[in-house]
Tab-separated table of C-alpha atoms in Angstrom:
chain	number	residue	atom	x	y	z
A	1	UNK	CA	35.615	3.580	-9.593
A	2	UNK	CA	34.928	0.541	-7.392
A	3	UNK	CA	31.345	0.057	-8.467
A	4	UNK	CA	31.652	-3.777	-9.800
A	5	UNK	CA	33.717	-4.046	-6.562
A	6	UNK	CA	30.596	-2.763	-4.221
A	7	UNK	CA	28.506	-5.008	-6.135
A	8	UNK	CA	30.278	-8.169	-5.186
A	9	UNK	CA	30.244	-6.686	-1.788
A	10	UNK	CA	26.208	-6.389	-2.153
A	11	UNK	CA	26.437	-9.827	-3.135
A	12	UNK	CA	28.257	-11.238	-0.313
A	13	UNK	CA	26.122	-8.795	2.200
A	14	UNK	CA	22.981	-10.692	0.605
A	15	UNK	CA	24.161	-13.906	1.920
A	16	UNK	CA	26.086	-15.356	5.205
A	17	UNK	CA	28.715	-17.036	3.270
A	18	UNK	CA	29.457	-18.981	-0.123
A	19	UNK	CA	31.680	-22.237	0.013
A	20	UNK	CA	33.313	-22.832	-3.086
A	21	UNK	CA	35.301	-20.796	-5.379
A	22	UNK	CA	33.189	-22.832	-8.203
A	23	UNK	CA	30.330	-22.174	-6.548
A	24	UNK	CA	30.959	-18.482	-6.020
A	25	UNK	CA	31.445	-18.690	-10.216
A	26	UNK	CA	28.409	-20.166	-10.782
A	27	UNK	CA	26.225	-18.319	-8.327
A	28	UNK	CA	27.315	-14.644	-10.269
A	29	UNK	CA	27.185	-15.664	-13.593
A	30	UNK	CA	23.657	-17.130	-13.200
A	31	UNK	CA	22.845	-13.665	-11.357
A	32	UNK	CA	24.574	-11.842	-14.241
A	33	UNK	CA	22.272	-14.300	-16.887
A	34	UNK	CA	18.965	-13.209	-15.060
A	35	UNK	CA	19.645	-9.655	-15.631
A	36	UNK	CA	21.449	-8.833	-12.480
A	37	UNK	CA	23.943	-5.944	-13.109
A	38	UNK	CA	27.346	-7.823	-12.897
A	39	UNK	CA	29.924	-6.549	-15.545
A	40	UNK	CA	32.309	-9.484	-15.418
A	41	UNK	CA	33.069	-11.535	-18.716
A	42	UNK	CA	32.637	-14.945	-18.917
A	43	UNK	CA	34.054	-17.449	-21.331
A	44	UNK	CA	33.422	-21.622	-21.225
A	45	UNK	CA	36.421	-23.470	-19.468
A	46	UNK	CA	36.072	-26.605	-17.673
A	47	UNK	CA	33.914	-26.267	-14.943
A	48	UNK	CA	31.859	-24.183	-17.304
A	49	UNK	CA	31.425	-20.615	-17.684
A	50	UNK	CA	34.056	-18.952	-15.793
A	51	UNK	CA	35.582	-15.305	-15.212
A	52	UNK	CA	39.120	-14.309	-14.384
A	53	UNK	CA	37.481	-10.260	-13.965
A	54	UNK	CA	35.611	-12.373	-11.123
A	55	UNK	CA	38.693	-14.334	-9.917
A	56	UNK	CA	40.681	-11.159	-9.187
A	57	UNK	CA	38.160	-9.248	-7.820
A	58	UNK	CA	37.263	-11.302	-5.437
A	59	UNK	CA	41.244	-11.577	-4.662
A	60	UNK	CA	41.201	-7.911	-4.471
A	61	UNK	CA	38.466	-7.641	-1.611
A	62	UNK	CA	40.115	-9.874	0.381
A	63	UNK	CA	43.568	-8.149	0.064
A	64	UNK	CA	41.155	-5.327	1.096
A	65	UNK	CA	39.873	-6.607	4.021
A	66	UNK	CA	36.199	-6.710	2.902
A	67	UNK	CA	36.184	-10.655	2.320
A	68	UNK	CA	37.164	-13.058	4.527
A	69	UNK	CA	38.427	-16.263	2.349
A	70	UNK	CA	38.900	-19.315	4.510
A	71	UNK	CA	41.091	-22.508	2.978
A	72	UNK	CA	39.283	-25.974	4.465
A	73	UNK	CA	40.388	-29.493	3.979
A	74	UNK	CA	37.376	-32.017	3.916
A	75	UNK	CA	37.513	-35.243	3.319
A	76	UNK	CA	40.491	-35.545	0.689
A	77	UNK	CA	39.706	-31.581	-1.043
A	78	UNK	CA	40.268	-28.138	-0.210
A	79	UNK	CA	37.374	-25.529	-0.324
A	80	UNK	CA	37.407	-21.969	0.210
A	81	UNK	CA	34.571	-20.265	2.288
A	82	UNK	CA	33.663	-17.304	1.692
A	83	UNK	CA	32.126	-14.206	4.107
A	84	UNK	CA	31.943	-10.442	4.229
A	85	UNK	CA	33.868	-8.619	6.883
A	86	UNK	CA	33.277	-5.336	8.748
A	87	UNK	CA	35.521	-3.790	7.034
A	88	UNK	CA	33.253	-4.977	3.733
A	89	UNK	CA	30.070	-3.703	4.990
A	90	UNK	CA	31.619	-0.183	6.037
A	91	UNK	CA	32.592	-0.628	2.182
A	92	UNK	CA	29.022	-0.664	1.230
A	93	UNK	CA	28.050	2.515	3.482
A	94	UNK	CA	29.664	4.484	0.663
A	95	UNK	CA	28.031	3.250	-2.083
A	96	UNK	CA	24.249	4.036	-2.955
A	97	UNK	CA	23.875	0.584	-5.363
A	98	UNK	CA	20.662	0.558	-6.542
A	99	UNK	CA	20.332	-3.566	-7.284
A	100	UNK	CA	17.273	-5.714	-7.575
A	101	UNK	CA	16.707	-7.754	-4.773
A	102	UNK	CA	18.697	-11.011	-5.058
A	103	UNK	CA	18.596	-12.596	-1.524
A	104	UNK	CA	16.103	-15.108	-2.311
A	105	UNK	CA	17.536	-16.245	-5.606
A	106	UNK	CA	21.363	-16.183	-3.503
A	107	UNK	CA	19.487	-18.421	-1.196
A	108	UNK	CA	18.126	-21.000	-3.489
A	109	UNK	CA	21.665	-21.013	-5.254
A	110	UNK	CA	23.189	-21.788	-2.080
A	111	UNK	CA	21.018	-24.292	-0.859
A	112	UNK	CA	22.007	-26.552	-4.132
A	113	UNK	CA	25.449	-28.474	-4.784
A	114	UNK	CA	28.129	-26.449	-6.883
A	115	UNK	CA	27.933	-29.447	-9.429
A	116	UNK	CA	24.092	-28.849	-9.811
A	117	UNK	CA	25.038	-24.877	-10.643
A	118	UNK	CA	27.660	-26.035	-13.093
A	119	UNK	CA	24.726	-27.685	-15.232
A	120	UNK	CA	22.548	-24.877	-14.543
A	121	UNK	CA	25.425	-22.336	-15.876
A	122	UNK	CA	26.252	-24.430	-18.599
A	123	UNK	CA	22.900	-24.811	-19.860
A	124	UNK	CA	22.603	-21.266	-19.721
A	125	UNK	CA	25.481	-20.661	-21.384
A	126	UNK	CA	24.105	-22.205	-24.736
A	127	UNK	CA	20.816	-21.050	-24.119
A	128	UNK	CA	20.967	-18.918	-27.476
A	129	UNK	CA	21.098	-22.462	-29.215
A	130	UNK	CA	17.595	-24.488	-29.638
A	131	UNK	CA	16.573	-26.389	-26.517
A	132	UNK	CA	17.990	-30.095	-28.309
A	133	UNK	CA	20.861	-28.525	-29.665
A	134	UNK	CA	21.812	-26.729	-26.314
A	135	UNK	CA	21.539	-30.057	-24.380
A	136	UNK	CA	23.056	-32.188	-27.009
A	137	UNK	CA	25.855	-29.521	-26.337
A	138	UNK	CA	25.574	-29.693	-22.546
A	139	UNK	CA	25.835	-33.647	-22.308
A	140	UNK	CA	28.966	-33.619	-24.820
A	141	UNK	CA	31.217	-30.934	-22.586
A	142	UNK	CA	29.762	-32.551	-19.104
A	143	UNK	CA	30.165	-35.856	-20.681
A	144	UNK	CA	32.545	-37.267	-18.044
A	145	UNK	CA	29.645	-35.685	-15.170
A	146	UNK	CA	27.255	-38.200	-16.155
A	147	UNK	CA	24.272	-35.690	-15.183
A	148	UNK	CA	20.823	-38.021	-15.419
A	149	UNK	CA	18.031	-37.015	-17.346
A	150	UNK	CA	16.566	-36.505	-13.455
A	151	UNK	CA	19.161	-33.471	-13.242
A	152	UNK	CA	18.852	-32.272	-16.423
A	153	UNK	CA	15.215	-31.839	-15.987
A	154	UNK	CA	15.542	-30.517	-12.294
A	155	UNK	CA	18.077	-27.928	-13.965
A	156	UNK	CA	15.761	-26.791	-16.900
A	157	UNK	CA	12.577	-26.483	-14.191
A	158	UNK	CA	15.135	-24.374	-12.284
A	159	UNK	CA	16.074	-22.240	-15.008
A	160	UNK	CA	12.398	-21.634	-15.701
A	161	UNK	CA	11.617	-20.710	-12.351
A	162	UNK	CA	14.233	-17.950	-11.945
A	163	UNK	CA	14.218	-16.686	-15.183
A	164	UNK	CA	10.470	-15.438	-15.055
């Protein structure tokens, strides 16, 4: 009944924490494009491909206990941080999930700027569209992000790498 929950949880357990509730969007729904098993829907919205299924779950596992969601002011913005509990990884004793290893992709996600994984999420959100067409649609919705052609490329090369 809680599978999608545990695998959140798997998530979380697979790193020490994610900063960013954009971030945290990004990170799953590039997972979930690789092939990783993560039922939420997506559709585009501003910051790019986005999930409400994802929004309240993760609301839910904090209500829970199982996430810890911290609220930090930095410099003029609030973030949210977020890390598995105790209670979370006594969670995950009762589960048998049997995922494909995702640390070092969680890793590499985390080590890059949540505006880098909005281009990366976007991209692959139109990646059923040619490769002009998908970044002539890319540079029209991220217009006002101004992403260099340094980026984009850094993005695609990215994209590549974790997709083989």
């Amino acid at each position: 009944m809680l599978t999608d929950h545990a695998k959140l949880v798997t998530f979380f357990s697979e790193c020490e924490e994610v900063i960013g509730r954009k971030k945290l969007q990004k990170m799953i729904y590039i997972l979930k494009k690789c092939g990783y098993p993560f039922e939420e829907r997506y559709q585009f919205h501003f910051y790019g491909p986005y999930s409400e299924e994802l929004t309240l779950r993760v609301e839910e596992l904090c209500n829970l206990g199982f996430l810890q969601e911290t609220w930090e002011k930095k410099s003029g913005y609030h973030q949210y941080r977020y890390e598995l509990t105790g209670d979370g990884e006594e969670f995950l004793e009762h589960y048998n999930l049997e995922l494909p290893p995702m640390k070092e992709l969680i890793e590499q996600m985390n080590g890059y700027s949540s505006r880098f994984l909005e281009l990366v999420s976007t991209m692959m959100y139109f990646d059923t569209f040619p490769k002009e067409e998908m970044l002539e649609k890319v540079k029209t919705v991220k217009s006002s992000l101004n992403y260099t052609d340094e980026e984009i490329k850094e993005a695609s090369e990215f994209i590549e790498k974790i997709k083989h």
